[in-house]
PDB file of C-alpha atoms in Angstrom:
ATOM      1  CA  ASP A  20       0.000   0.000   0.000  1.00  0.00           C
ATOM      2  CA  VAL A  21       2.736   2.454   0.922  1.00  0.00           C
ATOM      3  CA  LEU A  22       4.735   1.746  -2.235  1.00  0.00           C
ATOM      4  CA  ILE A  23       1.664   2.251  -4.430  1.00  0.00           C
ATOM      5  CA  ARG A  24       0.715   5.467  -2.576  1.00  0.00           C
ATOM      6  CA  ALA A  25       4.266   6.676  -3.207  1.00  0.00           C
ATOM      7  CA  GLY A  26       3.656   6.311  -6.940  1.00  0.00           C
ATOM      8  CA  GLY A  27       5.463   3.035  -7.493  1.00  0.00           C
ATOM      9  CA  TYR A  28       9.043   2.701  -8.643  1.00  0.00           C
ATOM     10  CA  GLU A  29      11.125   4.855 -10.928  1.00  0.00           C
ATOM     11  CA  ASN A  30      12.883   3.186 -13.856  1.00  0.00           C
ATOM     12  CA  PHE A  31      16.189   2.703 -12.066  1.00  0.00           C
ATOM     13  CA  ALA A  32      14.815   1.536  -8.718  1.00  0.00           C
ATOM     14  CA  TYR A  33      16.219  -1.682  -7.206  1.00  0.00           C
ATOM     15  CA  PRO A  34      13.466  -3.274  -5.074  1.00  0.00           C
ATOM     16  CA  PHE A  35      15.640  -6.335  -4.351  1.00  0.00           C
ATOM     17  CA  GLY A  36      17.971  -4.048  -2.423  1.00  0.00           C
ATOM     18  CA  GLY A  37      15.112  -2.461  -0.469  1.00  0.00           C
ATOM     19  CA  PHE A  38      15.668  -1.645   3.179  1.00  0.00           C
ATOM     20  CA  LEU A  39      12.934  -1.653   5.854  1.00  0.00           C
ATOM     21  CA  ASN A  40      14.136  -0.065   9.077  1.00  0.00           C
ATOM     22  CA  ASN A  41      12.001  -0.856  12.126  1.00  0.00           C
ATOM     23  CA  LYS A  42      12.415   0.901  15.513  1.00  0.00           C
ATOM     24  CA  ARG A  43      11.349  -2.130  17.534  1.00  0.00           C
ATOM     25  CA  SER A  44      13.875  -4.302  15.697  1.00  0.00           C
ATOM     26  CA  ILE A  45      16.607  -1.811  16.595  1.00  0.00           C
ATOM     27  CA  GLU A  46      15.920  -2.394  20.297  1.00  0.00           C
ATOM     28  CA  ILE A  47      15.819  -6.167  19.822  1.00  0.00           C
ATOM     29  CA  ASN A  48      19.100  -6.090  17.901  1.00  0.00           C
ATOM     30  CA  LYS A  49      20.702  -3.891  20.547  1.00  0.00           C
ATOM     31  CA  ASP A  50      19.882  -6.402  23.282  1.00  0.00           C
ATOM     32  CA  ALA A  51      20.995  -9.358  21.168  1.00  0.00           C
ATOM     33  CA  ARG A  52      24.232  -7.592  20.181  1.00  0.00           C
ATOM     34  CA  GLU A  53      25.125  -7.034  23.829  1.00  0.00           C
ATOM     35  CA  ARG A  54      24.638 -10.719  24.567  1.00  0.00           C
ATOM     36  CA  LEU A  55      26.610 -11.751  21.489  1.00  0.00           C
ATOM     37  CA  TYR A  56      29.391  -9.335  22.426  1.00  0.00           C
ATOM     38  CA  SER A  57      29.615 -10.820  25.921  1.00  0.00           C
ATOM     39  CA  GLN A  58      29.793 -14.363  24.540  1.00  0.00           C
ATOM     40  CA  PHE A  59      32.329 -13.333  21.907  1.00  0.00           C
ATOM     41  CA  LEU A  60      34.486 -11.734  24.600  1.00  0.00           C
ATOM     42  CA  LYS A  61      34.261 -14.886  26.716  1.00  0.00           C
ATOM     43  CA  ASN A  62      35.372 -17.002  23.756  1.00  0.00           C
ATOM     44  CA  LEU A  63      38.365 -14.735  23.172  1.00  0.00           C
ATOM     45  CA  ILE A  64      39.365 -14.875  26.832  1.00  0.00           C
ATOM     46  CA  ASP A  65      39.075 -18.668  26.838  1.00  0.00           C
ATOM     47  CA  ASN A  66      41.258 -18.876  23.734  1.00  0.00           C
ATOM     48  CA  ALA A  67      43.759 -16.447  25.229  1.00  0.00           C
ATOM     49  CA  GLY A  68      44.149 -18.806  28.148  1.00  0.00           C
ATOM     50  CA  THR A  69      45.443 -21.510  25.832  1.00  0.00           C
ATOM     51  CA  ALA A  70      47.358 -19.371  23.337  1.00  0.00           C
ATOM     52  CA  GLY A  71      48.750 -16.723  25.660  1.00  0.00           C
ATOM     53  CA  VAL A  72      48.461 -12.964  25.279  1.00  0.00           C
ATOM     54  CA  ASP A  73      51.195 -10.483  26.163  1.00  0.00           C
ATOM     55  CA  SER A  74      50.547  -6.945  27.362  1.00  0.00           C
ATOM     56  CA  SER A  75      50.926  -5.339  23.932  1.00  0.00           C
ATOM     57  CA  SER A  76      48.522  -7.867  22.430  1.00  0.00           C
ATOM     58  CA  GLY A  77      46.048  -7.173  25.226  1.00  0.00           C
ATOM     59  CA  SER A  78      46.052  -3.499  24.306  1.00  0.00           C
ATOM     60  CA  GLY A  79      45.367  -4.346  20.657  1.00  0.00           C
ATOM     61  CA  LEU A  80      42.586  -6.695  21.659  1.00  0.00           C
ATOM     62  CA  SER A  81      40.905  -3.946  23.679  1.00  0.00           C
ATOM     63  CA  LEU A  82      40.839  -1.664  20.644  1.00  0.00           C
ATOM     64  CA  ILE A  83      39.387  -4.386  18.439  1.00  0.00           C
ATOM     65  CA  LEU A  84      36.700  -5.265  20.969  1.00  0.00           C
ATOM     66  CA  GLN A  85      35.784  -1.584  21.280  1.00  0.00           C
ATOM     67  CA  GLU A  86      35.334  -1.467  17.512  1.00  0.00           C
ATOM     68  CA  LEU A  87      32.969  -4.429  17.745  1.00  0.00           C
ATOM     69  CA  ARG A  88      31.010  -2.808  20.551  1.00  0.00           C
ATOM     70  CA  ASP A  89      30.679   0.482  18.685  1.00  0.00           C
ATOM     71  CA  VAL A  90      28.829  -1.121  15.757  1.00  0.00           C
ATOM     72  CA  LYS A  91      25.689   0.911  15.122  1.00  0.00           C
ATOM     73  CA  ASP A  92      22.500  -0.968  15.904  1.00  0.00           C
ATOM     74  CA  ALA A  93      20.407  -1.588  12.809  1.00  0.00           C
ATOM     75  CA  GLY A  94      16.723  -2.430  12.658  1.00  0.00           C
ATOM     76  CA  ARG A  95      16.674  -3.886   9.192  1.00  0.00           C
ATOM     77  CA  VAL A  96      13.810  -6.267   8.536  1.00  0.00           C
ATOM     78  CA  ILE A  97      14.256  -8.471   5.492  1.00  0.00           C
ATOM     79  CA  ALA A  98      11.107  -7.936   3.427  1.00  0.00           C
ATOM     80  CA  GLU A  99       9.715  -8.338  -0.080  1.00  0.00           C
ATOM     81  CA  PHE A 100       9.580  -5.076  -2.058  1.00  0.00           C
ATOM     82  CA  ASP A 101       8.561  -6.393  -5.473  1.00  0.00           C
ATOM     83  CA  ILE A 102       5.006  -5.047  -5.895  1.00  0.00           C
ATOM     84  CA  ASP A 103       4.071  -7.679  -8.500  1.00  0.00           C
ATOM     85  CA  ALA A 104       5.361 -10.485  -6.270  1.00  0.00           C
ATOM     86  CA  ILE A 105       3.379  -9.154  -3.296  1.00  0.00           C
ATOM     87  CA  GLU A 106       0.196  -8.846  -5.332  1.00  0.00           C
ATOM     88  CA  ALA A 107       0.640 -12.421  -6.597  1.00  0.00           C
ATOM     89  CA  LYS A 108       1.356 -13.739  -3.078  1.00  0.00           C
ATOM     90  CA  PRO A 109      -0.149 -11.439  -0.406  1.00  0.00           C
ATOM     91  CA  GLU A 110       1.496 -13.539   2.310  1.00  0.00           C
ATOM     92  CA  LEU A 111       4.808 -11.981   1.262  1.00  0.00           C
ATOM     93  CA  ASP A 112       3.579  -8.533   2.318  1.00  0.00           C
ATOM     94  CA  THR A 113       4.845  -6.915   5.513  1.00  0.00           C
ATOM     95  CA  VAL A 114       2.622  -5.060   7.974  1.00  0.00           C
ATOM     96  CA  LEU A 115       4.237  -1.746   8.853  1.00  0.00           C
ATOM     97  CA  GLU A 116       4.490  -0.009  12.217  1.00  0.00           C
ATOM     98  CA  ASP A 117       4.514   3.682  13.086  1.00  0.00           C
ATOM     99  CA  GLY A 118       7.978   5.100  12.469  1.00  0.00           C
ATOM    100  CA  ASP A 119       9.085   2.472   9.954  1.00  0.00           C
ATOM    101  CA  GLU A 120      11.407   3.708   7.230  1.00  0.00           C
ATOM    102  CA  ILE A 121      11.597   2.260   3.711  1.00  0.00           C
ATOM    103  CA  ILE A 122      14.618   2.955   1.510  1.00  0.00           C
ATOM    104  CA  ILE A 123      14.707   1.814  -2.130  1.00  0.00           C
ATOM    105  CA  PRO A 124      18.161   2.200  -3.714  1.00  0.00           C
ATOM    106  CA  VAL A 125      19.121   2.825  -7.313  1.00  0.00           C
ATOM    107  CA  LEU A 126      19.995  -0.297  -9.328  1.00  0.00           C
ATOM    108  CA  THR A 127      23.730  -0.931  -9.315  1.00  0.00           C
ATOM    109  CA  ASN A 128      25.723  -2.933 -11.841  1.00  0.00           C
ATOM    110  CA  GLN A 129      28.572  -3.599  -9.434  1.00  0.00           C
ATOM    111  CA  VAL A 130      29.642  -6.461  -7.182  1.00  0.00           C
ATOM    112  CA  TYR A 131      31.902  -5.534  -4.277  1.00  0.00           C
ATOM    113  CA  ILE A 132      34.947  -7.586  -3.225  1.00  0.00           C
ATOM    114  CA  TYR A 133      36.664  -6.990   0.126  1.00  0.00           C
ATOM    115  CA  GLY A 134      39.202  -8.723   2.295  1.00  0.00           C
ATOM    116  CA  GLU A 135      42.252 -10.737   1.313  1.00  0.00           C
ATOM    117  CA  VAL A 136      42.255 -10.206  -2.456  1.00  0.00           C
ATOM    118  CA  ASN A 137      44.787  -8.348  -4.581  1.00  0.00           C
ATOM    119  CA  ASN A 138      42.470  -5.541  -5.658  1.00  0.00           C
ATOM    120  CA  GLN A 139      39.573  -4.706  -3.325  1.00  0.00           C
ATOM    121  CA  GLY A 140      36.652  -2.732  -4.684  1.00  0.00           C
ATOM    122  CA  ALA A 141      33.897  -2.961  -7.283  1.00  0.00           C
ATOM    123  CA  ILE A 142      33.698  -5.247 -10.312  1.00  0.00           C
ATOM    124  CA  ARG A 143      31.030  -4.927 -12.969  1.00  0.00           C
ATOM    125  CA  TYR A 144      28.220  -7.435 -12.478  1.00  0.00           C
ATOM    126  CA  GLU A 145      27.867 -10.138 -15.114  1.00  0.00           C
ATOM    127  CA  GLU A 146      24.859 -12.435 -15.130  1.00  0.00           C
ATOM    128  CA  ASN A 147      25.245 -16.090 -14.090  1.00  0.00           C
ATOM    129  CA  GLN A 148      28.838 -15.700 -12.888  1.00  0.00           C
ATOM    130  CA  ASN A 149      29.937 -17.268  -9.596  1.00  0.00           C
ATOM    131  CA  ILE A 150      32.176 -16.284  -6.699  1.00  0.00           C
ATOM    132  CA  ASN A 151      35.371 -17.461  -8.409  1.00  0.00           C
ATOM    133  CA  PHE A 152      34.699 -15.183 -11.380  1.00  0.00           C
ATOM    134  CA  TYR A 153      34.621 -12.066  -9.203  1.00  0.00           C
ATOM    135  CA  ILE A 154      37.551 -13.103  -7.026  1.00  0.00           C
ATOM    136  CA  ASN A 155      39.644 -13.765 -10.130  1.00  0.00           C
ATOM    137  CA  GLY A 156      38.513 -10.389 -11.463  1.00  0.00           C
ATOM    138  CA  SER A 157      39.889  -8.769  -8.316  1.00  0.00           C
ATOM    139  CA  GLY A 158      43.323 -10.259  -8.936  1.00  0.00           C
ATOM    140  CA  GLY A 159      42.803 -13.465  -7.001  1.00  0.00           C
ATOM    141  CA  TYR A 160      43.552 -14.368  -3.415  1.00  0.00           C
ATOM    142  CA  LEU A 161      46.397 -12.972  -1.363  1.00  0.00           C
ATOM    143  CA  PRO A 162      48.646 -15.588   0.292  1.00  0.00           C
ATOM    144  CA  SER A 163      47.016 -14.599   3.599  1.00  0.00           C
ATOM    145  CA  ALA A 164      43.468 -15.420   2.413  1.00  0.00           C
ATOM    146  CA  ASP A 165      41.291 -18.066   3.993  1.00  0.00           C
ATOM    147  CA  GLU A 166      39.931 -19.570   0.765  1.00  0.00           C
ATOM    148  CA  LYS A 167      37.787 -22.056   2.677  1.00  0.00           C
ATOM    149  CA  THR A 168      35.649 -19.444   4.441  1.00  0.00           C
ATOM    150  CA  ILE A 169      33.974 -16.788   2.287  1.00  0.00           C
ATOM    151  CA  PHE A 170      30.967 -14.596   3.139  1.00  0.00           C
ATOM    152  CA  VAL A 171      28.438 -13.175   0.693  1.00  0.00           C
ATOM    153  CA  VAL A 172      26.049 -10.394   1.734  1.00  0.00           C
ATOM    154  CA  HIS A 173      23.156 -10.010  -0.706  1.00  0.00           C
ATOM    155  CA  PRO A 174      21.400  -6.695  -1.485  1.00  0.00           C
ATOM    156  CA  ASN A 175      18.275  -7.806   0.394  1.00  0.00           C
ATOM    157  CA  GLY A 176      20.284  -8.247   3.600  1.00  0.00           C
ATOM    158  CA  LYS A 177      20.556 -12.028   3.597  1.00  0.00           C
ATOM    159  CA  THR A 178      23.994 -13.489   4.221  1.00  0.00           C
ATOM    160  CA  GLN A 179      25.468 -16.779   3.056  1.00  0.00           C
ATOM    161  CA  SER A 180      28.755 -18.377   4.009  1.00  0.00           C
ATOM    162  CA  LEU A 181      30.938 -20.795   2.133  1.00  0.00           C
ATOM    163  CA  SER A 182      32.736 -22.943   4.666  1.00  0.00           C
ATOM    164  CA  TYR A 183      34.508 -26.253   4.250  1.00  0.00           C
ATOM    165  CA  ARG A 184      34.948 -26.625   7.995  1.00  0.00           C
ATOM    166  CA  ASN A 185      31.351 -27.661   8.613  1.00  0.00           C
ATOM    167  CA  LYS A 186      30.224 -30.597   6.466  1.00  0.00           C
ATOM    168  CA  PHE A 187      26.607 -29.981   7.440  1.00  0.00           C
ATOM    169  CA  SER A 188      26.575 -26.479   5.938  1.00  0.00           C
ATOM    170  CA  LEU A 189      28.785 -27.217   2.955  1.00  0.00           C
ATOM    171  CA  ALA A 190      28.067 -25.106  -0.098  1.00  0.00           C
ATOM    172  CA  SER A 191      30.046 -24.873  -3.299  1.00  0.00           C
ATOM    173  CA  ARG A 192      30.975 -21.625  -4.970  1.00  0.00           C
ATOM    174  CA  ASN A 193      28.426 -22.463  -7.687  1.00  0.00           C
ATOM    175  CA  ASP A 194      25.608 -22.849  -5.150  1.00  0.00           C
ATOM    176  CA  ILE A 195      25.727 -19.239  -3.940  1.00  0.00           C
ATOM    177  CA  PRO A 196      24.129 -16.817  -6.437  1.00  0.00           C
ATOM    178  CA  ILE A 197      25.670 -13.393  -6.937  1.00  0.00           C
ATOM    179  CA  PHE A 198      23.391 -10.415  -7.594  1.00  0.00           C
ATOM    180  CA  PRO A 199      24.055  -6.786  -8.571  1.00  0.00           C
ATOM    181  CA  GLY A 200      25.128  -5.123  -5.329  1.00  0.00           C
ATOM    182  CA  SER A 201      26.266  -8.317  -3.598  1.00  0.00           C
ATOM    183  CA  ILE A 202      29.294  -8.105  -1.305  1.00  0.00           C
ATOM    184  CA  ILE A 203      31.911 -10.866  -1.261  1.00  0.00           C
ATOM    185  CA  TYR A 204      34.251 -10.923   1.737  1.00  0.00           C
ATOM    186  CA  VAL A 205      37.366 -13.100   1.947  1.00  0.00           C
ATOM    187  CA  PRO A 206      38.738 -13.204   5.515  1.00  0.00           C
ATOM    188  CA  ARG A 207      42.349 -13.582   6.570  1.00  0.00           C
ATOM    189  CA  SER A 208      43.602 -17.040   7.393  1.00  0.00           C
ATOM    190  CA  ALA A 209      44.895 -17.456  10.938  1.00  0.00           C
ATOM    191  CA  ASP A 210      45.296 -19.838  13.805  1.00  0.00           C
ATOM    192  CA  ILE A 211      41.891 -19.563  15.503  1.00  0.00           C
ATOM    193  CA  THR A 212      43.441 -20.423  18.869  1.00  0.00           C
ATOM    194  CA  ASN A 213      45.051 -16.978  18.862  1.00  0.00           C
ATOM    195  CA  SER A 214      42.463 -14.544  20.205  1.00  0.00           C
ATOM    196  CA  ILE A 215      44.170 -11.434  18.805  1.00  0.00           C
ATOM    197  CA  GLN A 216      44.243 -12.827  15.271  1.00  0.00           C
ATOM    198  CA  THR A 217      40.672 -14.059  15.573  1.00  0.00           C
ATOM    199  CA  ALA A 218      39.336 -10.676  16.686  1.00  0.00           C
ATOM    200  CA  ALA A 219      41.369  -8.902  14.005  1.00  0.00           C
ATOM    201  CA  ILE A 220      39.701 -11.067  11.359  1.00  0.00           C
ATOM    202  CA  TRP A 221      36.092 -10.666  12.513  1.00  0.00           C
ATOM    203  CA  ALA A 222      36.158  -7.001  13.529  1.00  0.00           C
ATOM    204  CA  PRO A 223      36.174  -5.560   9.982  1.00  0.00           C
ATOM    205  CA  ILE A 224      33.614  -8.135   8.840  1.00  0.00           C
ATOM    206  CA  ILE A 225      31.133  -7.192  11.548  1.00  0.00           C
ATOM    207  CA  SER A 226      31.704  -3.449  11.621  1.00  0.00           C
ATOM    208  CA  GLY A 227      32.552  -2.768   7.990  1.00  0.00           C
ATOM    209  CA  LEU A 228      29.930  -4.858   6.252  1.00  0.00           C
ATOM    210  CA  ALA A 229      27.077  -4.405   8.744  1.00  0.00           C
ATOM    211  CA  LEU A 230      26.030  -8.026   8.715  1.00  0.00           C
ATOM    212  CA  SER A 231      22.716  -9.191  10.105  1.00  0.00           C
ATOM    213  CA  LEU A 232      22.470 -10.477  13.654  1.00  0.00           C
ATOM    214  CA  ALA A 233      22.121 -14.017  12.363  1.00  0.00           C
ATOM    215  CA  SER A 234      25.451 -13.594  10.611  1.00  0.00           C
ATOM    216  CA  VAL A 235      27.106 -12.256  13.756  1.00  0.00           C
ATOM    217  CA  ALA A 236      25.831 -15.292  15.641  1.00  0.00           C
ATOM    218  CA  GLN A 237      27.315 -17.541  12.998  1.00  0.00           C
ATOM    219  CA  LEU A 238      30.677 -15.783  13.260  1.00  0.00           C
ATOM    220  CA  ASN A 239      30.554 -16.159  17.019  1.00  0.00           C
ATOM    221  CA  ASN A 240      30.227 -19.929  16.580  1.00  0.00           C
TER     222      ASN A 240
END
């Protein structure tokens, strides 16, 4: 109803990248983030007990943890913004609340590559291409890359991970679709028993890419 009252979409609108910001979700996310932060901190402390942390490392860890804690709370609700799809299946519609904010971006023809690749930044989107295509287009992996753990954040806010460490969530590079505006993140490889290295890897993922809470929970695991 709101989209129709607003006159529908302009020619270059990108409904798939639509953003619904909900005040109540912001409060829920804030509470969940605090609990996730506490558990994440506990995990780092437990790991530090086995790996050892000197005073200089402790100082670096404090800065990284502060970066994690300073992540801005988001109230994004993943919703369907395709008017035709909603009209065909009314159950896809979302009931709005007072104060909700809807943002519809302009269609982009870029895919964004970050992390341990030779040339971070945007690559022109090409239909039906997979993760390897865009990573190769960015110059390939750096020697420090963790090629077995890759994260993809889609324009609609959903996040997928490619991980060979968990056989129950195994996905191939061909199984994860890439859309205009998708973000591909290749983390740094490190010994996960070292708490400083672990925090240094996840901090830019969480704070820089603004992943969903479900993604943060997955990282915490």
